[in-house]
Coordinates of C-alpha atoms in Angstrom, one line a residue:
M151 CA 36.7 -9.5 -12.0
P152 CA 40.2 -10.9 -11.7
E153 CA 41.8 -10.6 -8.3
R154 CA 44.1 -7.6 -8.0
R155 CA 47.7 -8.6 -7.6
R156 CA 49.7 -7.1 -4.8
G157 CA 53.3 -6.0 -5.4
V158 CA 56.2 -6.8 -3.3
T159 CA 55.9 -5.0 0.1
R160 CA 58.6 -3.3 2.0
R161 CA 58.2 -5.8 4.8
Q162 CA 58.9 -8.7 2.4
V163 CA 62.0 -7.0 1.1
I164 CA 63.3 -6.6 4.6
A165 CA 62.4 -10.1 5.5
V166 CA 64.3 -11.5 2.5
G167 CA 67.3 -9.3 3.4
F168 CA 67.3 -10.8 7.0
T169 CA 67.0 -14.3 5.6
L170 CA 69.9 -13.9 3.2
L171 CA 72.0 -12.2 5.8
G172 CA 71.3 -15.0 8.3
L173 CA 72.2 -17.7 5.7
L174 CA 75.4 -15.8 4.8
I175 CA 76.5 -15.7 8.5
V176 CA 75.5 -19.2 9.4
L177 CA 77.2 -20.8 6.3
G178 CA 80.0 -18.2 6.0
N179 CA 83.7 -18.7 6.6
F180 CA 84.6 -16.4 9.6
S181 CA 88.3 -17.1 9.1
E182 CA 88.3 -14.9 6.0
L183 CA 87.0 -12.1 8.1
G184 CA 89.7 -12.5 10.6
V185 CA 87.6 -14.4 13.1
E186 CA 89.1 -17.7 14.1
P187 CA 87.0 -20.3 16.1
A188 CA 88.9 -19.7 19.3
V189 CA 88.7 -15.9 19.2
T190 CA 86.6 -14.1 21.8
T191 CA 85.2 -10.6 22.2
R192 CA 85.5 -8.9 25.6
L193 CA 82.9 -6.3 26.4
T194 CA 83.3 -4.1 29.4
F195 CA 80.8 -1.7 31.0
G196 CA 82.8 0.7 33.0
I197 CA 82.5 -1.3 36.2
P198 CA 85.6 -3.0 37.7
N199 CA 85.7 -6.8 37.2
L200 CA 82.6 -6.7 35.0
V201 CA 83.7 -8.2 31.7
L202 CA 81.5 -10.1 29.3
E203 CA 83.6 -12.5 27.3
L204 CA 81.9 -14.0 24.3
P205 CA 83.0 -16.6 21.7
T206 CA 82.9 -14.3 18.6
A207 CA 82.1 -16.9 15.9
L208 CA 79.5 -18.7 18.0
S209 CA 77.8 -15.4 19.0
L210 CA 77.6 -14.3 15.4
I211 CA 76.2 -17.7 14.3
L212 CA 73.5 -17.5 16.9
I213 CA 72.6 -13.9 15.8
G214 CA 72.6 -15.2 12.2
L215 CA 70.2 -17.9 13.1
A216 CA 67.9 -15.4 14.8
W217 CA 67.9 -13.3 11.6
L218 CA 67.2 -16.4 9.5
I219 CA 64.2 -17.3 11.7
A220 CA 62.9 -13.8 11.8
G221 CA 63.1 -13.5 8.0
V222 CA 61.4 -16.8 7.4
V223 CA 58.6 -16.1 9.9
A224 CA 58.0 -12.6 8.4
L225 CA 57.5 -14.2 5.0
V226 CA 54.9 -16.6 6.2
P227 CA 51.4 -15.4 5.2
R228 CA 49.0 -14.3 8.0
R229 CA 51.7 -14.0 10.6
D230 CA 51.9 -10.3 10.5
R231 CA 52.2 -9.6 14.2
L232 CA 54.7 -12.3 14.9
G233 CA 56.6 -11.4 11.8
N234 CA 56.8 -7.8 12.8
W235 CA 58.1 -8.7 16.3
G236 CA 60.7 -10.9 14.6
L237 CA 61.9 -8.2 12.3
W238 CA 62.1 -5.6 15.0
S239 CA 64.1 -8.1 17.2
G240 CA 66.4 -8.8 14.3
A241 CA 67.0 -5.1 13.8
A242 CA 67.9 -4.7 17.4
L243 CA 70.5 -7.4 17.0
I244 CA 72.3 -5.6 14.2
L245 CA 74.2 -3.2 16.5
P246 CA 75.5 -5.9 19.0
A247 CA 76.5 -8.1 16.0
I248 CA 78.6 -5.3 14.5
L249 CA 80.2 -4.5 17.8
I250 CA 81.0 -8.2 18.6
W251 CA 82.6 -8.6 15.1
A252 CA 84.6 -5.4 15.3
A253 CA 86.0 -6.2 18.7
A254 CA 87.0 -9.8 17.8
G255 CA 90.1 -10.7 19.7
K256 CA 90.1 -7.3 21.5
Q257 CA 88.4 -5.6 24.4
T258 CA 86.0 -2.6 24.1
N259 CA 83.8 -0.6 26.4
A260 CA 80.2 -1.1 25.3
A261 CA 78.9 1.4 27.8
S262 CA 81.2 4.2 26.6
L263 CA 80.0 3.5 23.1
V264 CA 76.4 4.2 24.1
G265 CA 77.5 7.4 25.9
E266 CA 79.4 8.6 22.9
S267 CA 76.5 7.8 20.7
L268 CA 74.2 10.0 22.8
R269 CA 76.7 12.8 22.8
L270 CA 77.1 12.7 19.1
A271 CA 73.3 12.6 18.7
T272 CA 72.9 15.9 20.5
P273 CA 73.2 18.4 17.5
I274 CA 71.2 16.0 15.3
A275 CA 68.4 15.8 17.8
L276 CA 68.4 19.6 18.3
G277 CA 68.3 20.0 14.5
A278 CA 65.4 17.5 14.3
L279 CA 63.5 19.4 16.9
A280 CA 64.1 22.6 15.0
G281 CA 62.6 21.0 11.9
I282 CA 59.6 19.8 13.9
Y283 CA 58.7 23.3 15.1
A284 CA 59.0 24.7 11.6
E285 CA 57.4 22.0 9.6
R286 CA 54.5 21.3 12.1
S287 CA 53.5 24.9 11.4
G288 CA 53.8 24.5 7.7
V289 CA 57.2 25.8 6.8
I290 CA 59.9 23.6 5.2
N291 CA 63.2 24.3 7.0
I292 CA 66.1 22.9 5.0
A293 CA 68.1 25.9 6.3
I294 CA 68.8 24.1 9.6
E295 CA 72.4 23.5 8.5
G296 CA 72.9 27.2 7.8
M297 CA 71.4 28.2 11.1
M298 CA 73.6 25.7 13.0
L299 CA 76.7 26.9 11.2
T300 CA 75.8 30.6 11.9
G301 CA 75.2 29.8 15.6
A302 CA 78.5 27.9 15.8
A303 CA 80.5 30.8 14.2
F304 CA 78.9 33.8 15.9
G305 CA 78.6 32.0 19.3
F306 CA 82.4 31.3 19.3
A307 CA 83.2 34.8 18.1
A308 CA 81.1 36.3 20.9
F309 CA 83.0 34.1 23.4
V310 CA 86.4 35.2 21.9
F311 CA 85.7 38.9 22.2
T312 CA 83.9 38.9 25.5
G313 CA 85.5 36.0 27.3
N314 CA 82.1 34.8 28.5
I315 CA 81.2 31.4 27.1
W316 CA 77.6 31.7 28.3
L317 CA 77.2 34.9 26.3
G318 CA 78.6 32.9 23.4
V319 CA 75.8 30.3 23.8
A320 CA 73.2 33.1 24.0
T321 CA 74.6 34.7 20.8
A322 CA 74.4 31.4 19.0
V323 CA 70.8 31.0 19.9
M324 CA 70.0 34.6 18.9
L325 CA 71.8 34.4 15.5
G326 CA 70.1 31.1 14.7
S327 CA 66.8 32.8 15.3
M328 CA 67.7 35.8 13.2
M329 CA 68.6 33.5 10.3
A330 CA 65.2 31.8 10.7
L331 CA 63.4 35.1 10.6
I332 CA 65.2 35.9 7.3
H333 CA 63.9 32.6 6.0
G334 CA 60.5 33.6 7.3
V335 CA 60.4 36.9 5.5
L336 CA 61.4 35.2 2.2
S337 CA 59.1 32.2 2.5
I338 CA 56.1 33.5 4.6
S339 CA 55.8 37.2 3.8
L340 CA 57.2 37.2 0.2
R341 CA 56.0 33.7 -0.5
T342 CA 59.3 32.6 -2.0
D343 CA 59.6 28.8 -2.7
Q344 CA 60.6 27.5 0.7
I345 CA 63.2 25.1 -0.7
I346 CA 64.9 27.9 -2.6
S347 CA 64.7 30.2 0.5
G348 CA 66.3 27.6 2.7
T349 CA 69.0 27.0 0.2
V350 CA 69.8 30.7 0.1
I351 CA 70.1 30.7 3.9
N352 CA 72.6 27.8 3.7
I353 CA 74.7 29.5 1.1
L354 CA 74.6 32.8 3.0
A355 CA 75.7 31.0 6.2
I356 CA 78.7 29.5 4.5
G357 CA 79.8 32.8 3.1
V358 CA 79.2 34.9 6.2
T359 CA 80.8 32.4 8.6
G360 CA 83.8 31.9 6.4
Y361 CA 84.4 35.7 6.2
L362 CA 83.9 36.0 9.9
R363 CA 86.5 33.3 10.6
R364 CA 89.1 34.8 8.2
Q365 CA 88.7 38.4 9.4
F366 CA 88.1 38.0 13.1
I367 CA 88.5 34.5 14.5
V368 CA 91.6 33.0 12.8
D369 CA 94.0 35.3 14.6
S370 CA 92.2 35.0 17.9
S371 CA 92.1 32.1 20.3
G372 CA 89.4 30.9 22.7
G373 CA 92.0 28.7 24.5
R374 CA 90.1 25.6 23.4
V375 CA 87.8 26.3 26.4
T376 CA 84.5 24.4 26.4
L377 CA 81.4 24.4 28.5
P378 CA 81.9 22.7 31.9
Q379 CA 80.8 19.1 32.5
I380 CA 77.9 18.6 34.9
S381 CA 77.1 15.6 37.1
V382 CA 73.6 15.2 38.5
P383 CA 73.9 14.5 42.3
L384 CA 73.2 10.9 43.3
L385 CA 71.8 9.9 39.9
S386 CA 75.3 10.1 38.3
E387 CA 76.5 7.5 40.8
I388 CA 74.2 4.8 39.5
P389 CA 76.4 2.0 38.0
I390 CA 76.5 2.0 34.1
I391 CA 73.4 4.2 33.7
G392 CA 74.6 7.1 35.8
P393 CA 77.7 8.1 33.7
L394 CA 75.7 7.6 30.5
F395 CA 72.6 9.7 31.2
F396 CA 73.5 11.9 34.2
V397 CA 77.0 13.1 33.4
G398 CA 77.4 15.5 30.5
K399 CA 77.6 19.1 29.4
P400 CA 74.8 21.7 29.4
I401 CA 73.7 21.5 25.8
F402 CA 73.4 17.7 26.0
F403 CA 71.1 18.0 29.1
T404 CA 69.2 20.9 27.4
M405 CA 68.6 18.6 24.4
V406 CA 67.0 15.9 26.6
V407 CA 64.8 18.5 28.3
L408 CA 63.8 20.0 24.9
V409 CA 62.7 16.5 23.6
L410 CA 60.4 16.0 26.6
L411 CA 59.2 19.6 26.6
T412 CA 58.5 19.5 22.8
H413 CA 56.4 16.4 23.2
V414 CA 54.3 18.0 25.9
V415 CA 54.0 21.3 24.0
L416 CA 53.1 19.6 20.7
F417 CA 50.4 17.3 22.0
Y418 CA 49.2 18.7 25.3
T419 CA 49.0 22.5 25.0
R420 CA 46.9 25.0 23.2
W421 CA 50.0 26.3 21.4
G422 CA 50.8 22.9 20.1
L423 CA 47.2 22.4 18.9
R424 CA 47.3 25.7 17.1
M425 CA 50.7 24.8 15.6
R426 CA 49.5 21.5 14.2
A427 CA 46.3 23.1 13.0
V428 CA 48.2 25.7 11.0
G429 CA 50.5 23.0 9.6
E430 CA 47.6 20.8 8.5
N431 CA 44.9 23.3 7.4
P432 CA 45.8 27.0 7.7
K433 CA 42.5 28.2 6.1
A434 CA 40.4 26.3 8.7
A435 CA 42.7 27.6 11.5
D436 CA 42.3 31.1 10.3
T437 CA 38.6 30.7 10.2
V438 CA 38.5 29.9 14.0
G439 CA 40.6 32.9 14.8
I440 CA 44.2 31.6 14.8
N441 CA 46.7 34.0 13.3
V442 CA 48.4 31.8 10.8
I443 CA 51.2 34.2 9.8
R444 CA 52.2 35.0 13.4
T445 CA 52.1 31.3 14.4
R446 CA 54.4 30.4 11.6
Y447 CA 56.8 33.3 12.4
L448 CA 56.9 32.4 16.1
N449 CA 57.6 28.7 15.5
L450 CA 60.2 29.4 12.8
A451 CA 62.0 31.8 15.2
L452 CA 62.0 29.1 17.9
S453 CA 63.2 26.6 15.2
G454 CA 66.2 28.8 14.5
A455 CA 67.0 29.3 18.1
I456 CA 67.1 25.6 18.7
A457 CA 69.2 25.1 15.6
G458 CA 71.6 27.9 16.8
L459 CA 71.9 26.0 20.1
G460 CA 72.9 22.9 18.1
G461 CA 75.6 25.0 16.4
A462 CA 76.9 26.1 19.8
W463 CA 77.4 22.4 20.6
F464 CA 80.1 22.2 18.0
S465 CA 82.1 25.3 18.8
L466 CA 81.5 25.8 22.5
E467 CA 80.7 22.5 24.0
T468 CA 82.8 20.1 22.0
V469 CA 85.8 21.6 20.1
G470 CA 86.4 25.0 21.7
S471 CA 87.1 26.6 18.3
F472 CA 85.4 27.3 14.9
D473 CA 86.3 25.9 11.5
D474 CA 84.7 26.5 8.2
G475 CA 81.8 24.1 7.6
M476 CA 82.3 22.4 10.9
T477 CA 78.6 21.3 11.1
A478 CA 79.5 18.9 8.3
G479 CA 76.0 18.3 7.1
K480 CA 74.5 17.5 10.5
G481 CA 71.6 19.8 9.7
F482 CA 70.6 17.6 6.8
I483 CA 71.0 14.5 8.8
A484 CA 68.7 16.1 11.4
L485 CA 66.0 16.5 8.7
A486 CA 66.4 12.7 8.0
A487 CA 66.0 12.0 11.8
M488 CA 62.9 14.2 11.8
I489 CA 61.4 12.2 8.9
F490 CA 62.5 8.9 10.5
G491 CA 60.6 9.9 13.6
K492 CA 57.5 10.9 11.6
W493 CA 57.6 14.5 12.9
T494 CA 57.4 13.5 16.5
P495 CA 60.0 14.4 19.2
F496 CA 60.6 10.9 20.6
G497 CA 60.8 9.4 17.1
A498 CA 63.2 12.2 16.0
F499 CA 65.4 11.5 19.1
G500 CA 65.4 7.8 18.2
G501 CA 66.5 8.7 14.7
A502 CA 69.2 11.0 16.0
S503 CA 70.5 8.3 18.3
L504 CA 70.7 5.9 15.4
F505 CA 72.8 8.3 13.4
G506 CA 74.9 9.2 16.5
F507 CA 75.6 5.5 17.0
S508 CA 76.7 5.1 13.4
E509 CA 79.2 8.0 13.8
A510 CA 80.4 6.6 17.2
L511 CA 80.8 3.2 15.7
G512 CA 83.0 4.6 12.9
I513 CA 85.2 6.2 15.5
R514 CA 85.4 2.9 17.4
F515 CA 86.3 1.0 14.3
Q516 CA 89.3 3.2 13.8
I517 CA 90.4 2.7 17.4
L518 CA 90.0 -1.1 17.1
N519 CA 91.7 -1.1 13.7
V520 CA 89.0 -3.3 12.1
E521 CA 90.2 -5.4 9.2
V522 CA 88.2 -7.2 6.4
F523 CA 90.1 -9.9 4.5
D524 CA 93.3 -8.7 6.3
V525 CA 92.8 -5.2 4.9
P526 CA 92.1 -2.3 7.3
V527 CA 88.8 -0.6 6.7
P528 CA 89.6 2.7 5.1
T529 CA 89.1 5.8 7.3
Q530 CA 87.2 7.5 4.5
F531 CA 84.6 4.7 4.5
L532 CA 84.1 4.9 8.3
Q533 CA 83.5 8.7 8.0
L534 CA 80.8 7.9 5.4
L535 CA 78.8 5.7 7.9
P536 CA 76.4 8.4 9.2
Y537 CA 75.5 9.5 5.6
L538 CA 75.2 5.9 4.4
V539 CA 72.9 5.1 7.3
T540 CA 70.9 8.3 6.4
M541 CA 70.4 7.1 2.8
V542 CA 69.5 3.5 3.8
V543 CA 66.9 4.7 6.4
L544 CA 65.3 7.2 4.1
A545 CA 65.3 4.9 1.1
G546 CA 63.8 1.8 2.5
L547 CA 63.5 1.3 6.3
I548 CA 60.9 3.8 7.6
G549 CA 58.0 3.2 5.3
R550 CA 56.0 6.0 3.9
A551 CA 56.5 9.2 5.8
V552 CA 53.8 11.8 5.4
G553 CA 54.4 15.3 6.7
P554 CA 51.9 17.9 7.7
A555 CA 49.4 18.5 4.9
A556 CA 50.2 22.2 4.4
V557 CA 53.9 22.1 4.8
G558 CA 55.7 24.0 2.0
K559 CA 52.5 25.8 0.9
P560 CA 52.5 29.6 1.4
Y561 CA 49.3 31.0 3.0
D562 CA 47.6 33.9 1.4
K563 CA 45.0 35.4 3.7
Q564 CA 42.0 36.5 1.7

């Protein structure tokens, strides 16, 4: 029999991309990009007198050489392990390369960029965790966006009318959970298609929150008050790391705790085992005495509560007000982060951090007034960065992502 021919693999495509990008940088003309040979990039880290000054062109050439070598090694047959290490190393150099180029001839704080990335990743990570709880139990939850928007609106409304911002956060959590239960009634009890049910929740959230804002919020004012900033004693004083990880607001810290807690619950508790069993094979789970319907409802309610907390991040922790559609698609990006992380908490947090960094980078580009061929990069393009990264990641970088076997399939107990 003739030998079966293998098609082009994803790894080969990425390797070719790194090879071509490395050649382009090594042989390119940096002057056309506004980078003269004598130009330097100054990176600060929030510590007095600590400044890293790099020759911009030379630094980019060295990174380009690293990409070229990584791509070539990855294309060599029977060098899978070495090639994979090279590609991952090359991927890690993408972010420093962009920052060095963007700050050419200027000075920028690299540490604050990391901190801003983590802050902007907060609602995405919470949305991804919400997706994990729902989909690990077998329910597709594309309604995360609507739950977040509902939490943002009703949480701020509760704060406006009571003057208690913590009551506003609790209201956001509760309303997010209520929207999830509506999704549960439609998709679990009535066995409506879960995609359609989630879409209905998103449309309902847009209408309800828009009406709430016009009728009750627009003439009121919360005074642009937001949740207080917290500094963890001693740990917040650690140079560089302290301000990044141990100084923040309550929902940010809650997100970090939830990532750790979800990992423990999912893989080390009976509840997590039952959740995963229901999401993989509900009939077998039912056979051993697990209540499939109750498990799905409980996890979906928890999913909505976490999504509602993500909504409170927008109106109560960051902005101090509510605007129509202020979640701006972060719920859908959260789903992308969940898929990126293969339905695991740490993986989802990594995906959320990537998307948060892309948004923070777009903001930093505007501050640095980045130009290409002496033309400023349009603000609209910079605002597209998170969504562009989402498409690139889902289209080609994460490989095949296989969710729980029973996700999206209604269970009919017989």
